[in-house]
């Protein structure tokens, strides 16, 4: 997977996630938790796939940073999935929706920064 | 209906409950917003805003002067200016939410309402509150309890108790 492809996938993910979050905050139920889980799982697979293409990290400090960001995103995503599973194991309430949303907020900031850095790097390298 | 609260402060550490009460009311505000219950959402936000302004007044006029007078050395991470600066940001953020909420209640059809950007603003505020309340808990309240002589503790605590209770009653009795 190329960086350009991953940037497109990442931006699409953020847009789709925001649409699901709007539903989460309007009508929190099991169905929306599952839909978010599926979308995040799909993105996790793409992050892993792209991460494999980031070779020779120590030779290039910029790539090293991107790789570390990618690892952080994967960690965030796995934590989010666990959190969703925990909530799904109990009754879904507005509080559980807010808990998920608040954690997604921090995760989204990391993704946005990663995509920006990746875009700058792609632009620099032509 | 706004929740009850025990306003009896026996020591400064008891003010942690007051901070938690504000956080709980902010959460209640969010939950009412999720359910499109504007009036109730506004009531909770009004309470948070009024109590928070009172907290700023308490800190600036009563607690920080006592802190500067009795706490030696001022702990790293507990500098007076940090409290003042964070208050400024929190009040600014709450004022902006209050203005927007007022517009929504007055004109629900004409006020743009997208939950995600609004609740992301809330996230920033909640993170700031969390950070600030930790500073209150670990530096301000704890140091005041440890360093201020008992004879100087009673008056500020009873003053705060009376004013907090009066604000809560006033907002609770609003039609």
CSV table of C-alpha atoms in Angstrom, one decimal:
chain,number,residue,atom,x,y,z
A,1,UNK,CA,0.0,0.0,0.0
A,2,UNK,CA,1.4,3.4,-0.9
A,3,UNK,CA,1.4,6.4,1.4
A,4,UNK,CA,-1.1,8.2,-0.9
A,5,UNK,CA,-3.4,5.3,-0.8
A,6,UNK,CA,-3.2,5.2,3.0
A,7,UNK,CA,-3.8,8.9,3.3
A,8,UNK,CA,-7.0,8.5,1.2
A,9,UNK,CA,-8.1,5.5,3.3
A,10,UNK,CA,-7.4,7.4,6.6
A,11,UNK,CA,-9.3,10.5,5.6
A,12,UNK,CA,-12.2,8.3,4.4
A,13,UNK,CA,-12.1,6.5,7.7
A,14,UNK,CA,-12.3,9.8,9.7
A,15,UNK,CA,-15.3,10.9,7.6
A,16,UNK,CA,-17.1,7.6,8.1
A,17,UNK,CA,-16.3,7.5,11.8
A,18,UNK,CA,-17.7,11.0,12.3
A,19,UNK,CA,-21.0,10.0,10.6
A,20,UNK,CA,-21.2,7.0,13.0
A,21,UNK,CA,-20.3,9.2,16.0
A,22,UNK,CA,-23.2,11.5,15.2
A,23,UNK,CA,-25.5,8.5,15.5
A,24,UNK,CA,-23.7,7.3,18.6
A,25,UNK,CA,-24.5,10.6,20.3
A,26,UNK,CA,-28.1,10.7,19.1
A,27,UNK,CA,-29.1,7.1,19.5
A,28,UNK,CA,-26.6,5.1,21.6
A,29,UNK,CA,-27.4,1.4,21.2
A,30,UNK,CA,-25.7,-2.0,20.6
A,31,UNK,CA,-26.1,-1.7,16.8
A,32,UNK,CA,-24.1,1.5,16.6
A,33,UNK,CA,-21.4,0.1,18.9
A,34,UNK,CA,-21.1,-2.9,16.5
A,35,UNK,CA,-20.9,-0.7,13.4
A,36,UNK,CA,-18.2,1.4,14.9
A,37,UNK,CA,-16.3,-1.7,16.0
A,38,UNK,CA,-16.4,-3.0,12.4
A,39,UNK,CA,-15.2,0.2,10.9
A,40,UNK,CA,-12.4,0.5,13.4
A,41,UNK,CA,-11.4,-3.2,12.8
A,42,UNK,CA,-11.2,-2.5,9.0
A,43,UNK,CA,-9.1,0.5,9.6
A,44,UNK,CA,-6.8,-1.4,12.0
A,45,UNK,CA,-6.2,-4.0,9.2
A,46,UNK,CA,-5.3,-1.1,6.8
A,47,UNK,CA,-2.9,0.5,9.4
A,48,UNK,CA,-1.2,-2.9,9.8
A,49,UNK,CA,-0.9,-3.3,6.1
A,50,UNK,CA,0.6,0.1,5.6
A,51,UNK,CA,2.9,-0.3,8.6
A,52,UNK,CA,4.5,-3.3,6.9
A,53,UNK,CA,5.5,-1.1,3.9
A,54,UNK,CA,7.4,1.3,6.3
A,55,UNK,CA,10.8,-0.4,6.0
A,56,UNK,CA,14.3,0.5,7.2
A,57,UNK,CA,13.0,2.8,9.9
A,58,UNK,CA,16.3,3.5,11.7
A,59,UNK,CA,18.0,4.8,8.5
A,60,UNK,CA,15.5,7.6,8.1
A,61,UNK,CA,14.3,9.6,11.1
A,62,UNK,CA,11.1,10.7,9.4
A,63,UNK,CA,10.1,7.2,8.6
A,64,UNK,CA,11.0,6.2,12.1
A,65,UNK,CA,8.5,8.8,13.4
A,66,UNK,CA,5.8,7.7,11.0
A,67,UNK,CA,6.3,4.1,12.1
A,68,UNK,CA,6.0,5.0,15.8
A,69,UNK,CA,2.8,6.9,15.1
A,70,UNK,CA,1.5,3.9,13.3
A,71,UNK,CA,2.2,1.7,16.3
A,72,UNK,CA,0.5,4.2,18.6
A,73,UNK,CA,-2.6,4.2,16.3
A,74,UNK,CA,-2.7,0.4,16.4
A,75,UNK,CA,-2.4,0.4,20.2
A,76,UNK,CA,-5.2,3.1,20.4
A,77,UNK,CA,-7.4,1.0,18.1
A,78,UNK,CA,-6.9,-2.2,20.1
A,79,UNK,CA,-7.8,-0.3,23.3
A,80,UNK,CA,-10.9,1.2,21.7
A,81,UNK,CA,-12.0,-2.3,20.5
A,82,UNK,CA,-11.5,-3.7,24.0
A,83,UNK,CA,-13.5,-0.8,25.5
A,84,UNK,CA,-16.3,-1.4,23.0
A,85,UNK,CA,-16.4,-5.1,24.0
A,86,UNK,CA,-16.6,-4.1,27.6
A,87,UNK,CA,-19.5,-1.8,27.0
A,88,UNK,CA,-21.2,-4.5,24.8
A,89,UNK,CA,-20.9,-6.9,27.7
A,90,UNK,CA,-23.2,-4.6,29.8
A,91,UNK,CA,-26.2,-2.4,29.1
A,92,UNK,CA,-25.5,0.4,26.6
A,93,UNK,CA,-26.3,3.8,28.1
A,94,UNK,CA,-25.6,7.4,27.1
A,95,UNK,CA,-22.7,7.3,29.6
A,96,UNK,CA,-21.1,4.4,27.7
A,97,UNK,CA,-21.5,6.3,24.5
A,98,UNK,CA,-19.8,9.3,26.0
A,99,UNK,CA,-17.0,7.2,27.4
A,100,UNK,CA,-16.3,5.8,23.9
A,101,UNK,CA,-16.6,9.2,22.2
A,102,UNK,CA,-14.1,10.8,24.7
A,103,UNK,CA,-11.6,8.1,24.0
A,104,UNK,CA,-12.1,8.3,20.2
A,105,UNK,CA,-11.4,12.1,20.5
A,106,UNK,CA,-7.9,11.4,21.7
A,107,UNK,CA,-7.4,8.7,19.1
A,108,UNK,CA,-8.6,10.9,16.3
A,109,UNK,CA,-6.1,13.6,17.2
A,110,UNK,CA,-3.3,11.0,16.8
A,111,UNK,CA,-4.7,9.8,13.4
A,112,UNK,CA,-5.0,13.4,12.1
A,113,UNK,CA,-1.4,14.2,13.1
A,114,UNK,CA,-0.2,11.0,11.5
A,115,UNK,CA,-2.0,11.7,8.2
A,116,UNK,CA,-0.7,15.3,8.2
A,117,UNK,CA,2.9,14.2,8.8
A,118,UNK,CA,2.6,11.5,6.1
A,119,UNK,CA,1.2,14.0,3.7
A,120,UNK,CA,4.1,16.4,4.3
A,121,UNK,CA,6.6,13.6,3.9
A,122,UNK,CA,5.0,12.5,0.7
A,123,UNK,CA,5.1,16.0,-0.6
A,124,UNK,CA,8.8,16.5,0.3
A,125,UNK,CA,9.8,13.3,-1.4
A,126,UNK,CA,7.9,14.2,-4.5
B,1,UNK,CA,-34.4,18.2,38.5
B,2,UNK,CA,-30.9,19.1,39.7
B,3,UNK,CA,-29.2,16.6,42.0
B,4,UNK,CA,-28.7,17.1,45.7
B,5,UNK,CA,-25.3,17.8,47.1
B,6,UNK,CA,-23.8,17.8,50.6
B,7,UNK,CA,-22.3,21.3,50.9
B,8,UNK,CA,-20.8,20.7,54.3
B,9,UNK,CA,-17.0,21.2,54.0
B,10,UNK,CA,-15.1,20.0,57.0
B,11,UNK,CA,-11.7,20.6,55.4
B,12,UNK,CA,-10.3,21.8,52.1
B,13,UNK,CA,-10.0,18.3,50.7
B,14,UNK,CA,-13.8,18.2,50.9
B,15,UNK,CA,-13.7,20.6,48.0
B,16,UNK,CA,-12.8,17.7,45.8
B,17,UNK,CA,-16.4,16.6,46.1
B,18,UNK,CA,-17.5,20.0,44.8
B,19,UNK,CA,-15.2,19.6,41.8
B,20,UNK,CA,-16.7,16.1,41.2
B,21,UNK,CA,-20.2,17.5,41.5
B,22,UNK,CA,-19.4,20.0,38.7
B,23,UNK,CA,-18.1,17.2,36.5
B,24,UNK,CA,-21.2,15.1,37.2
B,25,UNK,CA,-23.4,18.0,36.3
B,26,UNK,CA,-21.5,18.6,33.1
B,27,UNK,CA,-22.0,15.0,32.2
B,28,UNK,CA,-25.7,15.3,32.9
B,29,UNK,CA,-25.8,18.4,30.6
B,30,UNK,CA,-24.3,16.3,27.8
B,31,UNK,CA,-26.8,13.4,28.3
B,32,UNK,CA,-29.7,15.8,28.1
B,33,UNK,CA,-28.2,17.3,24.9
B,34,UNK,CA,-28.0,13.7,23.5
B,35,UNK,CA,-31.7,13.4,24.2
B,36,UNK,CA,-32.6,16.8,22.7
B,37,UNK,CA,-33.8,17.9,26.2
B,38,UNK,CA,-32.6,21.5,25.8
B,39,UNK,CA,-34.1,23.1,28.9
B,40,UNK,CA,-32.7,20.4,31.3
B,41,UNK,CA,-29.3,20.6,29.4
B,42,UNK,CA,-29.3,24.4,30.0
B,43,UNK,CA,-30.1,24.0,33.7
B,44,UNK,CA,-27.2,21.7,34.3
B,45,UNK,CA,-24.8,23.9,32.3
B,46,UNK,CA,-26.0,27.0,34.2
B,47,UNK,CA,-25.3,25.3,37.5
B,48,UNK,CA,-21.8,24.3,36.3
B,49,UNK,CA,-21.1,27.8,35.1
B,50,UNK,CA,-22.3,29.5,38.2
B,51,UNK,CA,-20.5,27.1,40.5
B,52,UNK,CA,-17.4,27.3,38.5
B,53,UNK,CA,-17.3,31.1,38.6
B,54,UNK,CA,-17.7,30.8,42.4
B,55,UNK,CA,-14.9,28.3,42.5
B,56,UNK,CA,-12.7,30.9,40.7
B,57,UNK,CA,-13.8,33.6,43.2
B,58,UNK,CA,-13.1,31.3,46.1
B,59,UNK,CA,-9.7,30.3,44.8
B,60,UNK,CA,-8.6,33.9,43.9
B,61,UNK,CA,-9.9,35.6,47.0
B,62,UNK,CA,-9.7,33.0,49.8
B,63,UNK,CA,-7.6,30.0,48.9
B,64,UNK,CA,-4.6,31.3,46.9
B,65,UNK,CA,-3.9,34.1,49.5
B,66,UNK,CA,-3.9,31.4,52.2
B,67,UNK,CA,-1.8,29.1,50.0
B,68,UNK,CA,0.8,31.9,49.4
B,69,UNK,CA,0.9,32.8,53.0
B,70,UNK,CA,1.3,29.4,54.6
B,71,UNK,CA,2.6,26.9,52.0
B,72,UNK,CA,6.4,26.8,51.9
B,73,UNK,CA,7.9,25.9,49.5
B,74,UNK,CA,5.2,26.2,46.8
B,75,UNK,CA,5.4,22.7,45.2
B,76,UNK,CA,6.5,22.4,41.6
B,77,UNK,CA,3.3,22.0,39.5
B,78,UNK,CA,1.4,24.0,42.1
B,79,UNK,CA,2.5,27.6,41.1
B,80,UNK,CA,-0.2,30.2,41.8
B,81,UNK,CA,-0.2,31.5,38.2
B,82,UNK,CA,-1.0,28.0,36.9
B,83,UNK,CA,-4.3,28.0,38.8
B,84,UNK,CA,-5.2,31.5,37.6
B,85,UNK,CA,-4.3,30.7,34.0
B,86,UNK,CA,-6.3,27.5,33.9
B,87,UNK,CA,-9.3,29.2,35.4
B,88,UNK,CA,-9.2,31.8,32.7
B,89,UNK,CA,-9.3,29.1,29.9
B,90,UNK,CA,-12.1,27.1,31.6
B,91,UNK,CA,-14.3,30.1,32.2
B,92,UNK,CA,-13.8,31.3,28.6
B,93,UNK,CA,-14.8,27.9,27.3
B,94,UNK,CA,-17.8,27.6,29.6
B,95,UNK,CA,-19.0,31.2,28.7
B,96,UNK,CA,-18.9,30.2,25.0
B,97,UNK,CA,-20.9,27.1,25.6
B,98,UNK,CA,-23.4,29.0,27.7
B,99,UNK,CA,-23.9,31.6,24.9
B,100,UNK,CA,-24.4,28.8,22.4
B,101,UNK,CA,-26.8,26.9,24.7
B,102,UNK,CA,-28.9,30.1,25.2
B,103,UNK,CA,-29.2,30.5,21.5
B,104,UNK,CA,-30.3,26.9,21.1
B,105,UNK,CA,-33.0,27.2,23.7
B,106,UNK,CA,-34.3,30.4,22.3
B,107,UNK,CA,-34.2,29.3,18.7
B,108,UNK,CA,-33.8,25.5,18.3
B,109,UNK,CA,-34.7,25.5,14.6
B,110,UNK,CA,-32.4,28.3,13.7
B,111,UNK,CA,-29.3,27.3,15.7
B,112,UNK,CA,-27.0,24.9,13.9
B,113,UNK,CA,-26.5,21.8,16.0
B,114,UNK,CA,-24.0,19.1,15.0
B,115,UNK,CA,-23.2,16.8,17.9
B,116,UNK,CA,-19.7,15.7,17.0
B,117,UNK,CA,-17.9,19.1,16.9
B,118,UNK,CA,-19.8,20.3,19.9
B,119,UNK,CA,-19.0,17.2,22.0
B,120,UNK,CA,-15.3,17.4,20.8
B,121,UNK,CA,-15.3,20.9,22.3
B,122,UNK,CA,-16.7,19.3,25.5
B,123,UNK,CA,-13.8,16.7,25.4
B,124,UNK,CA,-11.3,19.5,25.4
B,125,UNK,CA,-13.0,21.2,28.3
B,126,UNK,CA,-13.3,17.9,30.2
B,127,UNK,CA,-9.6,17.2,29.7
B,128,UNK,CA,-8.8,20.7,31.0
B,129,UNK,CA,-11.1,20.3,34.0
B,130,UNK,CA,-9.6,16.9,34.8
B,131,UNK,CA,-6.1,18.3,34.7
B,132,UNK,CA,-7.1,21.4,36.7
B,133,UNK,CA,-9.0,19.4,39.3
B,134,UNK,CA,-5.9,17.1,39.7
B,135,UNK,CA,-3.9,20.2,40.4
B,136,UNK,CA,-6.5,21.4,43.0
B,137,UNK,CA,-6.5,17.9,44.6
B,138,UNK,CA,-2.7,17.2,44.8
B,139,UNK,CA,-1.4,20.7,45.5
B,140,UNK,CA,-4.0,23.3,46.6
B,141,UNK,CA,-6.5,21.5,48.8
B,142,UNK,CA,-3.9,19.0,50.2
B,143,UNK,CA,-1.4,21.8,51.1
B,144,UNK,CA,-4.0,24.0,52.6
B,145,UNK,CA,-5.1,21.2,54.9
B,146,UNK,CA,-1.6,20.5,55.9
B,147,UNK,CA,-0.2,24.0,56.3
B,148,UNK,CA,-3.0,26.4,57.3
B,149,UNK,CA,-3.6,26.7,61.1
B,150,UNK,CA,-7.0,25.5,62.2
B,151,UNK,CA,-8.1,28.9,63.4
B,152,UNK,CA,-7.8,30.2,59.8
B,153,UNK,CA,-9.6,27.3,58.2
B,154,UNK,CA,-13.1,27.7,59.5
B,155,UNK,CA,-14.1,31.0,58.1
B,156,UNK,CA,-13.3,30.4,54.4
B,157,UNK,CA,-14.9,26.9,54.6
B,158,UNK,CA,-18.2,28.2,56.0
B,159,UNK,CA,-18.2,31.1,53.6
B,160,UNK,CA,-17.8,28.8,50.6
B,161,UNK,CA,-20.4,26.4,52.0
B,162,UNK,CA,-23.0,29.2,52.3
B,163,UNK,CA,-22.4,30.7,48.9
B,164,UNK,CA,-22.3,27.3,47.1
B,165,UNK,CA,-25.5,26.2,48.7
B,166,UNK,CA,-27.2,29.5,47.9
B,167,UNK,CA,-26.3,29.3,44.1
B,168,UNK,CA,-27.5,25.7,43.9
B,169,UNK,CA,-30.8,26.7,45.5
B,170,UNK,CA,-31.3,29.7,43.3
B,171,UNK,CA,-30.8,27.7,40.1
B,172,UNK,CA,-32.8,24.8,41.4
B,173,UNK,CA,-35.8,27.1,42.1
B,174,UNK,CA,-35.8,28.6,38.7
B,175,UNK,CA,-39.0,28.0,36.9
